[in-house]
């Protein structure tokens, strides 16, 4: 089904000079057989607003060589954790182009529920740098950091977090 977005539902100023938005709307579930004019307006509006997303400017994550190398190291640490019989997570703290902290998950092997890979990497970086302020550093992890690890990264002053094979930018810790 094709839905034409009424002008009132289009994002303001997002698509100047482009033809009207046309969206393929996969309506399923309880609204599948309903005529378009009887469907809840939220579905039509949501589809129209989501259609504008490909044209919105999104800051891209710079996938430079040090960041890729840090992700490879984090993946190697994840594999090391698996071989040791622990949870499959690895993390690296990167300052500029230098890896200053790295660790696999040690929750099972150390019998410590706080020994997540991110926490261990932050501890390792603080120990190596002999300072607890890690401002300007990037935390690279094989998965999205949990709330505890994100809070620890914030307390340590980590500037940015990157996770996963796609190197998704999670931004600054909250």
GROMACS .gro file of C-alpha atoms in nm, residues 73-74 77-78 80 89-93 101-106 116-122 124:
model
   24
   73UNK     CA    1   4.176  -0.615   1.977
   74UNK     CA    2   3.841  -0.610   2.162
   77UNK     CA    3   3.976  -1.033   2.396
   78UNK     CA    4   3.616  -1.155   2.352
   80UNK     CA    5   4.002  -1.505   2.489
   89UNK     CA    6   3.278  -0.971   2.589
   90UNK     CA    7   3.595  -0.770   2.533
   91UNK     CA    8   3.675  -0.400   2.566
   92UNK     CA    9   3.956  -0.157   2.491
   93UNK     CA   10   4.023   0.201   2.603
  101UNK     CA   11   4.365  -0.032   2.857
  102UNK     CA   12   4.223  -0.366   2.747
  103UNK     CA   13   4.047  -0.657   2.914
  104UNK     CA   14   3.817  -0.953   2.853
  105UNK     CA   15   3.514  -1.025   3.069
  106UNK     CA   16   3.611  -1.187   3.401
  116UNK     CA   17   3.259  -0.673   3.304
  117UNK     CA   18   3.503  -0.623   3.016
  118UNK     CA   19   3.435  -0.247   3.004
  119UNK     CA   20   3.493  -0.206   3.380
  120UNK     CA   21   3.811  -0.410   3.363
  121UNK     CA   22   3.940  -0.212   3.064
  122UNK     CA   23   3.871   0.117   3.246
  124UNK     CA   24   4.345  -0.128   3.338
   0.00000   0.00000   0.00000
